[in-house]
Structures are given as C-alpha cells and as structure tokens.
mmCIF file of C-alpha atoms and ligand atoms in Angstrom:
data_model
loop_
_atom_site.group_PDB
_atom_site.id
_atom_site.type_symbol
_atom_site.label_atom_id
_atom_site.label_comp_id
_atom_site.label_asym_id
_atom_site.label_seq_id
_atom_site.Cartn_x
_atom_site.Cartn_y
_atom_site.Cartn_z
ATOM 1 C CA MET P 1 15.194 -38.052 7.966
ATOM 2 C CA ASP P 2 13.672 -36.644 11.112
ATOM 3 C CA THR P 3 11.480 -33.821 9.893
ATOM 4 C CA ASN P 4 13.055 -31.707 12.918
ATOM 5 C CA VAL P 5 16.679 -32.474 11.797
ATOM 6 C CA GLN P 6 15.645 -31.623 8.177
ATOM 7 C CA LYS P 7 13.947 -28.420 9.548
ATOM 8 C CA ARG P 8 17.121 -27.011 11.545
ATOM 9 C CA ARG P 9 19.193 -27.773 8.489
ATOM 10 C CA GLU P 10 17.136 -26.050 6.106
ATOM 11 C CA ASN P 11 17.349 -22.943 9.130
ATOM 12 C CA LYS P 12 20.853 -22.928 8.900
ATOM 13 C CA LYS P 13 20.954 -22.708 5.458
ATOM 14 C CA SER P 14 18.511 -19.883 5.230
ATOM 15 C CA LEU P 15 19.464 -16.412 5.736
ATOM 16 C CA ARG P 16 17.703 -12.772 6.350
ATOM 17 C CA VAL P 17 19.395 -9.781 4.982
ATOM 18 C CA LYS P 18 18.464 -5.983 4.765
ATOM 19 C CA VAL P 19 19.346 -3.783 2.206
ATOM 20 C CA ILE P 20 18.823 -0.176 1.501
ATOM 21 C CA SER P 21 19.246 2.036 -1.985
ATOM 22 C CA LEU P 22 20.995 5.290 -1.480
ATOM 23 C CA GLY P 23 21.307 8.164 -4.230
ATOM 24 C CA ASN P 24 19.950 11.162 -5.127
ATOM 25 C CA ALA P 25 16.395 11.890 -6.495
ATOM 26 C CA GLU P 26 15.703 10.435 -10.102
ATOM 27 C CA VAL P 27 18.969 8.753 -10.370
ATOM 28 C CA GLY P 28 17.041 5.171 -10.963
ATOM 29 C CA LYS P 29 17.220 3.561 -7.467
ATOM 30 C CA SER P 30 13.313 2.536 -8.204
ATOM 31 C CA CYS P 31 13.941 1.289 -11.401
ATOM 32 C CA ILE P 32 17.167 -0.875 -11.014
ATOM 33 C CA ILE P 33 15.317 -2.758 -8.215
ATOM 34 C CA LYS P 34 12.198 -2.836 -10.422
ATOM 35 C CA ARG P 35 14.139 -4.505 -13.648
ATOM 36 C CA TYR P 36 15.693 -7.010 -11.236
ATOM 37 C CA CYS P 37 12.616 -8.146 -9.205
ATOM 38 C CA GLU P 38 9.894 -7.569 -11.886
ATOM 39 C CA LYS P 39 12.210 -7.962 -14.821
ATOM 40 C CA ARG P 40 10.427 -4.337 -16.237
ATOM 41 C CA PHE P 41 11.248 -0.590 -16.931
ATOM 42 C CA VAL P 42 9.145 2.007 -16.229
ATOM 43 C CA PRO P 43 9.927 5.109 -18.234
ATOM 44 C CA LYS P 44 7.262 7.612 -16.406
ATOM 45 C CA TYR P 45 9.177 8.984 -13.209
ATOM 46 C CA LEU P 46 7.462 8.083 -9.982
ATOM 47 C CA ALA P 47 9.140 9.703 -7.207
ATOM 48 C CA THR P 48 9.640 7.080 -4.312
ATOM 49 C CA ILE P 49 7.403 8.872 -1.330
ATOM 50 C CA GLY P 50 9.632 8.384 1.717
ATOM 51 C CA ILE P 51 10.646 4.592 1.436
ATOM 52 C CA ASP P 52 9.210 1.438 -0.698
ATOM 53 C CA TYR P 53 9.655 -1.590 1.113
ATOM 54 C CA GLY P 54 9.857 -5.334 -0.723
ATOM 55 C CA VAL P 55 11.139 -8.791 -0.158
ATOM 56 C CA THR P 56 12.739 -11.050 -2.445
ATOM 57 C CA LYS P 57 14.050 -14.529 -2.250
ATOM 58 C CA VAL P 58 17.502 -15.489 -3.841
ATOM 59 C CA GLN P 59 19.736 -18.727 -4.049
ATOM 60 C CA VAL P 60 22.910 -18.191 -3.436
ATOM 61 C CA ARG P 61 24.981 -21.334 -3.360
ATOM 62 C CA ASP P 62 23.405 -23.513 -1.231
ATOM 63 C CA ARG P 63 21.691 -20.903 1.022
ATOM 64 C CA GLU P 64 18.414 -19.031 0.325
ATOM 65 C CA ILE P 65 18.370 -15.844 1.260
ATOM 66 C CA LYS P 66 15.502 -13.462 2.077
ATOM 67 C CA VAL P 67 16.076 -10.063 1.272
ATOM 68 C CA ASN P 68 14.309 -7.195 2.373
ATOM 69 C CA ILE P 69 14.720 -4.116 0.200
ATOM 70 C CA PHE P 70 14.267 -0.742 1.607
ATOM 71 C CA ASP P 71 14.265 1.741 -1.315
ATOM 72 C CA MET P 72 14.917 5.233 -0.062
ATOM 73 C CA ALA P 73 13.629 8.300 -1.614
ATOM 74 C CA GLY P 74 16.399 10.450 -2.841
ATOM 75 C CA HIS P 75 14.681 13.848 -2.394
ATOM 76 C CA PRO P 76 15.747 15.991 0.600
ATOM 77 C CA PHE P 77 12.273 16.625 1.333
ATOM 78 C CA PHE P 78 11.954 12.710 2.721
ATOM 79 C CA TYR P 79 14.820 12.818 4.939
ATOM 80 C CA GLU P 80 12.716 12.649 8.277
ATOM 81 C CA VAL P 81 11.334 9.321 6.621
ATOM 82 C CA ARG P 82 14.407 7.647 5.426
ATOM 83 C CA ASN P 83 16.790 8.092 8.678
ATOM 84 C CA GLU P 84 14.818 6.038 10.707
ATOM 85 C CA PHE P 85 15.737 2.854 8.231
ATOM 86 C CA TYR P 86 19.467 3.169 7.656
ATOM 87 C CA LYS P 87 20.323 0.784 10.941
ATOM 88 C CA ASP P 88 20.909 -2.890 10.710
ATOM 89 C CA SER P 89 21.773 -3.053 7.244
ATOM 90 C CA GLN P 90 24.050 -5.507 5.611
ATOM 91 C CA GLY P 91 24.169 -4.110 2.362
ATOM 92 C CA VAL P 92 23.986 -0.451 0.600
ATOM 93 C CA ILE P 93 23.307 -0.219 -3.240
ATOM 94 C CA LEU P 94 24.945 3.869 -3.801
ATOM 95 C CA VAL P 95 23.334 4.776 -7.057
ATOM 96 C CA TYR P 96 24.349 7.561 -9.333
ATOM 97 C CA ASP P 97 23.380 8.747 -12.914
ATOM 98 C CA VAL P 98 26.460 8.865 -15.190
ATOM 99 C CA GLY P 99 24.502 12.231 -16.989
ATOM 100 C CA LEU P 100 24.619 13.888 -13.933
ATOM 101 C CA ARG P 101 27.936 14.872 -11.845
ATOM 102 C CA GLU P 102 26.170 16.662 -9.109
ATOM 103 C CA SER P 103 24.319 13.016 -8.611
ATOM 104 C CA PHE P 104 28.047 11.661 -8.575
ATOM 105 C CA ASP P 105 29.435 14.363 -6.353
ATOM 106 C CA ALA P 106 26.627 13.769 -3.614
ATOM 107 C CA LEU P 107 27.429 9.976 -3.134
ATOM 108 C CA ASP P 108 29.904 11.119 -0.125
ATOM 109 C CA SER P 109 27.138 13.497 1.271
ATOM 110 C CA TRP P 110 24.865 9.953 1.338
ATOM 111 C CA LEU P 111 27.510 8.147 3.531
ATOM 112 C CA THR P 112 27.900 10.950 5.799
ATOM 113 C CA GLU P 113 23.930 11.093 6.182
ATOM 114 C CA MET P 114 24.052 7.364 6.366
ATOM 115 C CA LYS P 115 27.057 7.504 9.129
ATOM 116 C CA GLN P 116 25.274 10.263 11.170
ATOM 117 C CA GLU P 117 21.979 8.085 11.254
ATOM 118 C CA MET P 118 23.688 5.159 12.207
ATOM 119 C CA GLY P 119 25.384 6.633 15.374
ATOM 120 C CA SER P 120 28.416 6.433 17.398
ATOM 121 C CA GLN P 121 28.803 2.503 17.360
ATOM 122 C CA ALA P 122 27.963 2.358 13.808
ATOM 123 C CA ASN P 123 30.329 0.053 11.818
ATOM 124 C CA MET P 124 30.599 0.935 8.451
ATOM 125 C CA GLU P 125 33.496 -1.741 7.768
ATOM 126 C CA ASN P 126 30.566 -4.617 8.036
ATOM 127 C CA ILE P 127 28.199 -3.622 5.291
ATOM 128 C CA ILE P 128 28.997 -4.195 2.103
ATOM 129 C CA PHE P 129 28.604 -1.294 -0.810
ATOM 130 C CA ILE P 130 27.930 -1.822 -4.413
ATOM 131 C CA VAL P 131 28.261 1.359 -6.979
ATOM 132 C CA CYS P 132 25.680 1.759 -9.669
ATOM 133 C CA ALA P 133 26.683 4.113 -12.333
ATOM 134 C CA ASN P 134 23.462 4.103 -13.708
ATOM 135 C CA LYS P 135 21.654 5.270 -16.813
ATOM 136 C CA VAL P 136 24.879 3.791 -19.235
ATOM 137 C CA ASP P 137 22.021 3.439 -22.406
ATOM 138 C CA LEU P 138 22.297 7.126 -22.338
ATOM 139 C CA THR P 139 25.548 7.418 -23.832
ATOM 140 C CA LYS P 140 25.525 10.864 -25.482
ATOM 141 C CA ARG P 141 24.652 12.651 -22.348
ATOM 142 C CA ARG P 142 27.247 10.995 -20.184
ATOM 143 C CA VAL P 143 29.603 13.016 -17.814
ATOM 144 C CA VAL P 144 31.032 11.087 -15.465
ATOM 145 C CA ASP P 145 33.194 8.066 -17.107
ATOM 146 C CA GLU P 146 33.743 4.767 -16.022
ATOM 147 C CA SER P 147 37.424 5.483 -14.696
ATOM 148 C CA GLU P 148 36.280 8.004 -12.290
ATOM 149 C CA GLY P 149 33.315 6.359 -10.813
ATOM 150 C CA ARG P 150 35.096 2.550 -10.410
ATOM 151 C CA LEU P 151 38.065 4.998 -8.716
ATOM 152 C CA TRP P 152 35.742 6.524 -6.251
ATOM 153 C CA ALA P 153 34.336 3.065 -5.703
ATOM 154 C CA GLU P 154 36.988 0.629 -5.175
ATOM 155 C CA SER P 155 39.509 3.126 -3.412
ATOM 156 C CA ARG P 156 36.988 2.795 -0.375
ATOM 157 C CA GLY P 157 36.596 -1.150 -0.648
ATOM 158 C CA PHE P 158 33.480 -1.087 -2.477
ATOM 159 C CA HIS P 159 32.332 -2.727 -5.820
ATOM 160 C CA TYR P 160 31.507 -0.725 -9.010
ATOM 161 C CA PHE P 161 28.746 -1.981 -11.866
ATOM 162 C CA GLU P 162 27.942 -0.107 -14.763
ATOM 163 C CA THR P 163 24.163 -0.212 -15.002
ATOM 164 C CA SER P 164 21.074 0.312 -17.123
ATOM 165 C CA ALA P 165 17.496 -0.251 -15.591
ATOM 166 C CA GLN P 166 16.258 0.535 -18.822
ATOM 167 C CA SER P 167 18.306 -2.053 -21.164
ATOM 168 C CA GLY P 168 18.787 -4.263 -18.243
ATOM 169 C CA GLU P 169 22.850 -4.075 -19.003
ATOM 170 C CA GLY P 170 24.918 -5.189 -15.640
ATOM 171 C CA ILE P 171 21.834 -5.393 -13.167
ATOM 172 C CA ASN P 172 22.007 -9.098 -12.597
ATOM 173 C CA GLU P 173 25.749 -9.176 -12.498
ATOM 174 C CA MET P 174 25.745 -6.459 -9.760
ATOM 175 C CA PHE P 175 22.857 -8.149 -7.599
ATOM 176 C CA GLN P 176 24.481 -11.837 -8.185
ATOM 177 C CA SER P 177 27.945 -9.983 -6.953
ATOM 178 C CA PHE P 178 25.952 -8.099 -4.016
ATOM 179 C CA PHE P 179 24.296 -10.845 -2.586
ATOM 180 C CA SER P 180 27.491 -12.926 -2.999
ATOM 181 C CA SER P 181 29.338 -10.567 -0.999
ATOM 182 C CA ILE P 182 26.670 -10.039 1.524
ATOM 183 C CA THR P 183 26.436 -14.162 2.039
ATOM 184 C CA ASP P 184 30.378 -14.234 2.703
ATOM 185 C CA MET P 185 30.463 -11.677 5.135
ATOM 186 C CA CYS P 186 27.331 -13.370 7.011
ATOM 187 C CA GLU P 187 29.273 -16.477 6.525
ATOM 188 C CA ASN P 188 32.256 -14.712 8.002
ATOM 189 C CA GLY P 189 30.548 -13.950 11.308
ATOM 190 C CA GLY P 190 29.207 -10.831 10.358
ATOM 191 C CA LYS P 191 32.720 -9.507 8.816
ATOM 192 C CA ARG P 192 33.409 -8.220 5.922
ATOM 193 C CA PRO P 193 36.112 -10.489 4.651
ATOM 194 C CA THR P 194 39.469 -9.200 3.656
ATOM 195 C CA PRO P 195 39.282 -9.346 -0.020
ATOM 196 C CA GLU P 196 41.735 -12.027 -1.457
ATOM 197 C CA VAL P 197 43.004 -9.740 -4.052
ATOM 198 C CA SER P 198 43.638 -6.380 -3.195
ATOM 199 C CA VAL P 199 42.759 -3.583 -5.536
ATOM 200 C CA GLY P 200 46.201 -3.225 -6.757
ATOM 201 C CA PHE P 201 46.622 0.473 -5.920
ATOM 202 C CA THR P 202 46.900 2.540 -2.572
ATOM 203 C CA LYS P 203 45.061 5.365 -1.480
ATOM 204 C CA GLU P 204 47.476 8.099 -2.103
ATOM 205 C CA GLN P 205 47.592 7.241 -5.832
ATOM 206 C CA ALA P 206 43.653 7.165 -5.836
ATOM 207 C CA ASP P 207 43.461 10.486 -4.047
ATOM 208 C CA THR P 208 46.075 12.175 -6.620
ATOM 209 C CA ILE P 209 44.174 11.136 -9.516
ATOM 210 C CA ARG P 210 41.027 12.811 -7.785
ATOM 211 C CA ARG P 211 43.194 15.899 -7.235
ATOM 212 C CA ILE P 212 44.907 16.027 -10.553
ATOM 213 C CA ARG P 213 41.413 15.423 -12.473
ATOM 214 C CA ASN P 214 39.633 18.456 -10.164
ATOM 215 C CA SER P 215 42.690 20.808 -10.193
ATOM 216 C CA LYS P 216 42.314 24.197 -12.305
ATOM 217 C CA ASP P 217 45.624 24.721 -13.621
ATOM 218 C CA SER P 218 48.880 23.058 -14.182
ATOM 219 C CA TRP P 219 50.163 24.836 -11.407
ATOM 220 C CA ASP P 220 47.808 23.429 -9.253
ATOM 221 C CA MET P 221 48.026 19.949 -11.064
ATOM 222 C CA LEU P 222 51.533 19.654 -10.348
ATOM 223 C CA GLY P 223 50.726 20.920 -6.301
ATOM 224 C CA VAL P 224 53.260 24.118 -6.706
ATOM 225 C CA LYS P 225 52.974 27.658 -6.286
ATOM 226 C CA PRO P 226 52.063 29.923 -9.038
ATOM 227 C CA GLY P 227 55.454 31.425 -9.953
ATOM 228 C CA ALA P 228 57.670 28.260 -9.013
ATOM 229 C CA THR P 229 61.187 27.630 -10.244
ATOM 230 C CA ARG P 230 61.961 25.058 -12.933
ATOM 231 C CA GLU P 231 63.558 22.911 -9.796
ATOM 232 C CA GLU P 232 60.469 23.034 -7.907
ATOM 233 C CA VAL P 233 58.377 22.211 -10.878
ATOM 234 C CA ASN P 234 60.620 19.102 -11.726
ATOM 235 C CA LYS P 235 60.746 17.962 -8.268
ATOM 236 C CA ALA P 236 57.118 17.851 -7.951
ATOM 237 C CA TYR P 237 56.627 16.282 -11.524
ATOM 238 C CA ARG P 238 58.937 13.458 -10.471
ATOM 239 C CA LYS P 239 57.081 12.956 -7.507
ATOM 240 C CA LEU P 240 53.787 12.372 -9.193
ATOM 241 C CA ALA P 241 55.575 10.408 -12.259
ATOM 242 C CA VAL P 242 56.762 7.915 -9.892
ATOM 243 C CA LEU P 243 53.481 7.489 -8.108
ATOM 244 C CA LEU P 244 51.207 7.394 -11.264
ATOM 245 C CA HIS P 245 53.854 6.059 -14.020
ATOM 246 C CA PRO P 246 51.542 3.318 -15.941
ATOM 247 C CA ASP P 247 54.092 0.925 -15.505
ATOM 248 C CA LYS P 248 53.844 0.932 -11.609
ATOM 249 C CA CYS P 249 50.035 2.072 -10.916
ATOM 250 C CA VAL P 250 46.693 0.291 -12.041
ATOM 251 C CA ALA P 251 44.368 2.715 -10.615
ATOM 252 C CA PRO P 252 41.542 3.780 -12.919
ATOM 253 C CA GLY P 253 42.455 6.492 -14.684
ATOM 254 C CA SER P 254 45.853 6.465 -14.311
ATOM 255 C CA GLU P 255 47.055 6.557 -17.351
ATOM 256 C CA ASP P 256 45.128 10.146 -18.332
ATOM 257 C CA ALA P 257 46.528 11.560 -15.164
ATOM 258 C CA PHE P 258 50.091 10.492 -16.125
ATOM 259 C CA LYS P 259 49.613 12.028 -19.593
ATOM 260 C CA ALA P 260 48.188 15.224 -17.790
ATOM 261 C CA VAL P 261 51.102 15.609 -15.406
ATOM 262 C CA VAL P 262 53.573 15.677 -18.244
ATOM 263 C CA ASN P 263 51.369 17.887 -20.378
ATOM 264 C CA ALA P 264 51.036 20.183 -17.327
ATOM 265 C CA ARG P 265 54.681 20.276 -16.763
ATOM 266 C CA THR P 266 55.477 20.897 -20.685
ATOM 267 C CA SER P 267 53.457 23.928 -20.535
ATOM 268 C CA LEU P 268 54.843 25.082 -17.270
ATOM 269 C CA LEU P 269 58.699 24.910 -18.246
ATOM 270 C CA LYS P 270 57.820 26.476 -21.564
ATOM 271 C CA ASN P 271 56.974 29.931 -19.838
ATOM 272 C CA ILE P 272 59.718 29.719 -16.852
ATOM 273 C CA LYS P 273 62.860 31.166 -17.814
HETATM 274 P P1 GTP F 301 13.550 8.713 -6.117
HETATM 275 O O1 GTP F 301 12.674 7.831 -5.814
HETATM 276 O O2 GTP F 301 12.542 10.037 -6.187
HETATM 277 O O3 GTP F 301 14.728 9.063 -5.422
HETATM 278 O O4 GTP F 301 14.443 8.507 -7.558
HETATM 279 P P2 GTP F 301 14.715 7.139 -7.960
HETATM 280 O O5 GTP F 301 16.457 7.218 -7.868
HETATM 281 O O6 GTP F 301 14.212 6.007 -7.658
HETATM 282 O O7 GTP F 301 14.646 7.269 -9.829
HETATM 283 P P3 GTP F 301 13.726 6.406 -10.428
HETATM 284 O O8 GTP F 301 13.930 4.739 -10.319
HETATM 285 O O9 GTP F 301 11.924 6.636 -10.058
HETATM 286 O O10 GTP F 301 13.931 7.027 -11.864
HETATM 287 C C1 GTP F 301 14.175 8.228 -12.309
HETATM 288 C C2 GTP F 301 13.820 8.427 -13.909
HETATM 289 O O11 GTP F 301 14.748 7.803 -14.176
HETATM 290 C C3 GTP F 301 12.791 7.418 -14.551
HETATM 291 O O12 GTP F 301 12.012 8.345 -15.278
HETATM 292 C C4 GTP F 301 13.266 6.246 -14.829
HETATM 293 O O13 GTP F 301 12.371 5.899 -16.155
HETATM 294 C C5 GTP F 301 14.379 7.020 -15.361
HETATM 295 N N1 GTP F 301 15.350 5.737 -15.408
HETATM 296 C C6 GTP F 301 15.983 5.065 -14.454
HETATM 297 N N2 GTP F 301 16.660 4.191 -14.820
HETATM 298 C C7 GTP F 301 17.167 4.483 -16.253
HETATM 299 C C8 GTP F 301 18.120 3.864 -17.033
HETATM 300 O O14 GTP F 301 19.125 3.072 -16.708
HETATM 301 N N3 GTP F 301 18.124 4.524 -18.098
HETATM 302 C C9 GTP F 301 16.943 5.328 -18.610
HETATM 303 N N4 GTP F 301 17.492 5.710 -19.661
HETATM 304 N N5 GTP F 301 16.597 5.860 -17.712
HETATM 305 C C10 GTP F 301 16.353 5.766 -16.357
HETATM 306 MG MG1 MG F 302 12.597 5.770 -5.812
#
C-alpha cells in the first residue's frame, strides 16, 4: 500500500485526549494513576506539587489513544497553579476517599471550581466524568457506602467505580470504561452520546433519597413541620412512598430510604393524638 495512504489511515485512527484528576488532597489521585500506568502502589504520601503531567498510550478498539494526564494537587494551596489546567479536558477523574466524608462532600465544590475556571463557554455536558470511590480496601474505616456514592454520580450522568490503588481493585475496569467513553464521544463529534440505557431513575428520586439521608429528624424526613397533623404526615408519607417504593424505584439507596420513611411515619403517628 502507498505509505502516504497508510499513514493517513493510521492518523485517522489515532486520537489525542486530555484528562485531569480532581479531588481533595490525599484521597489517592496520584496513586490511582500510578497503579494504572506503573502497576505499583506507594504507601508513603507524596503530595503532588501543583500538577504532575504524564502521557500514556492506550488501545481502544482499532484506535490508538494518546492520553495526556494532568494530575492535579488537591491542596487548596495549589489553586493558583492548577486553575490553568481545567480547559480543553475530554475526561475528568473525580476521586474521594470512602473513609472521609468531607472528601465526598467536596465533590460538588470541585465541579464548581472547574466550571468557574472553564469560563462562560464551558460545556460540562461534553466531558466524560468518572467518579472513583477510592480506598475501598480499608473496609473498617469506610463511612460513605456504595449506594450513596453511586447515587451522586449516576444522577449526574457520571460513571461510578469502587477502587483501591492499594490492591488494584477496580482500577483497570475504571480506566477502560473511561477511555472507551472518551473515544465514543470523540467519534460522536465531541458530543457525549446519549446513553443507550437510561439510569432508570429520575432526578427527583435521586434528590429525595439524598434529602432523606441528610434529614435531621422524622419531621424533616417526611418534609412536614414539627407539630403537623396525622393527615399531613400521611399525605407526605404517601407521596414519598409512591416516589420511592422499591417496586417502582431502582435508584441506589431507594430501599433504605423507603424503610426510613416508613419508620419515620410510624414514630410520628405514635406521638400524634
Ligand atoms: P494530593 O496530590 O495531595 O492531592 O493527594 P493525592 O490525592 O494524589 O493522594 P496520593 O495518591 O498521593 O495518596 C495519598 C495517600 O493515600 C498515600 O499515603 C497513599 O499511599 C494512600 N492511598 C492512596 N490510594 C489508596 C488506596 O486505595 N488504599 C489505601 N489503603 N491507601 C491509599
Ligand atoms: Mg497527588
């Protein structure tokens, strides 16, 4: 074959992408990348200073993908350095430590920082986000369970993986899915393809489950004022029961939320004459 034609074909099949890692300091961003690229784990904490940059090549179907990885420092001190690097990313690895609730709660502020730095023309829709619930090997100290993490991720259209940079669990699967989704997006003209299978639950269901988990007491859980009447409690209960009934709702955590609502109603009705 003519070498020029061959070269052109090869170029068509190769892709260059930029991905970044985000999340609080010490959640394991650098270790996840190291585990994938170098197949090893370093137990000693070496904080990333500003940004670490690396390149790796991966094969997705018939394409060779050159991946530029920008591993961000999570410490607030490095904000001025990392804010330059948000633009033009095709993929984002969002990491939290399952043993540190504040690192999970911080995911929203990482998205906010990213949006802010990307400016007004930012289109977060056309970026692949993958959420890593990391350090799952440390089972005894786990405080954020799978359903909570999955709900946060999937209700935003993000992928969710349980990972351990220490044992390697979930790391290859996560990166394979990440790169394959990025390739699909590039082949779709840079637009995130509409998923073939919808997540199967609504944003209202996801938001309600989150609200129930974070409610401070039974009144709050049912969304009624303290001192509400039996009728008000029952009305609120029926609405939630329809929304969250396990036969109708497949959102992660819906079963526990449904049980919590049943218990809240029972305990409130006991005390209302
Ligand atoms: P910054 O660069 O400061 O933002 O931190 P980082 O998110 O890159 O964290 P790093 O990868 O440096 O890991 C922080 C600490 O957590 C290190 O001591 C790692 O050895 C440890 N660590 C990372 N991943 C895991 C894991 O899956 N399991 C366990 N047990 N420890 C982990
Ligand atoms: Mg790091």
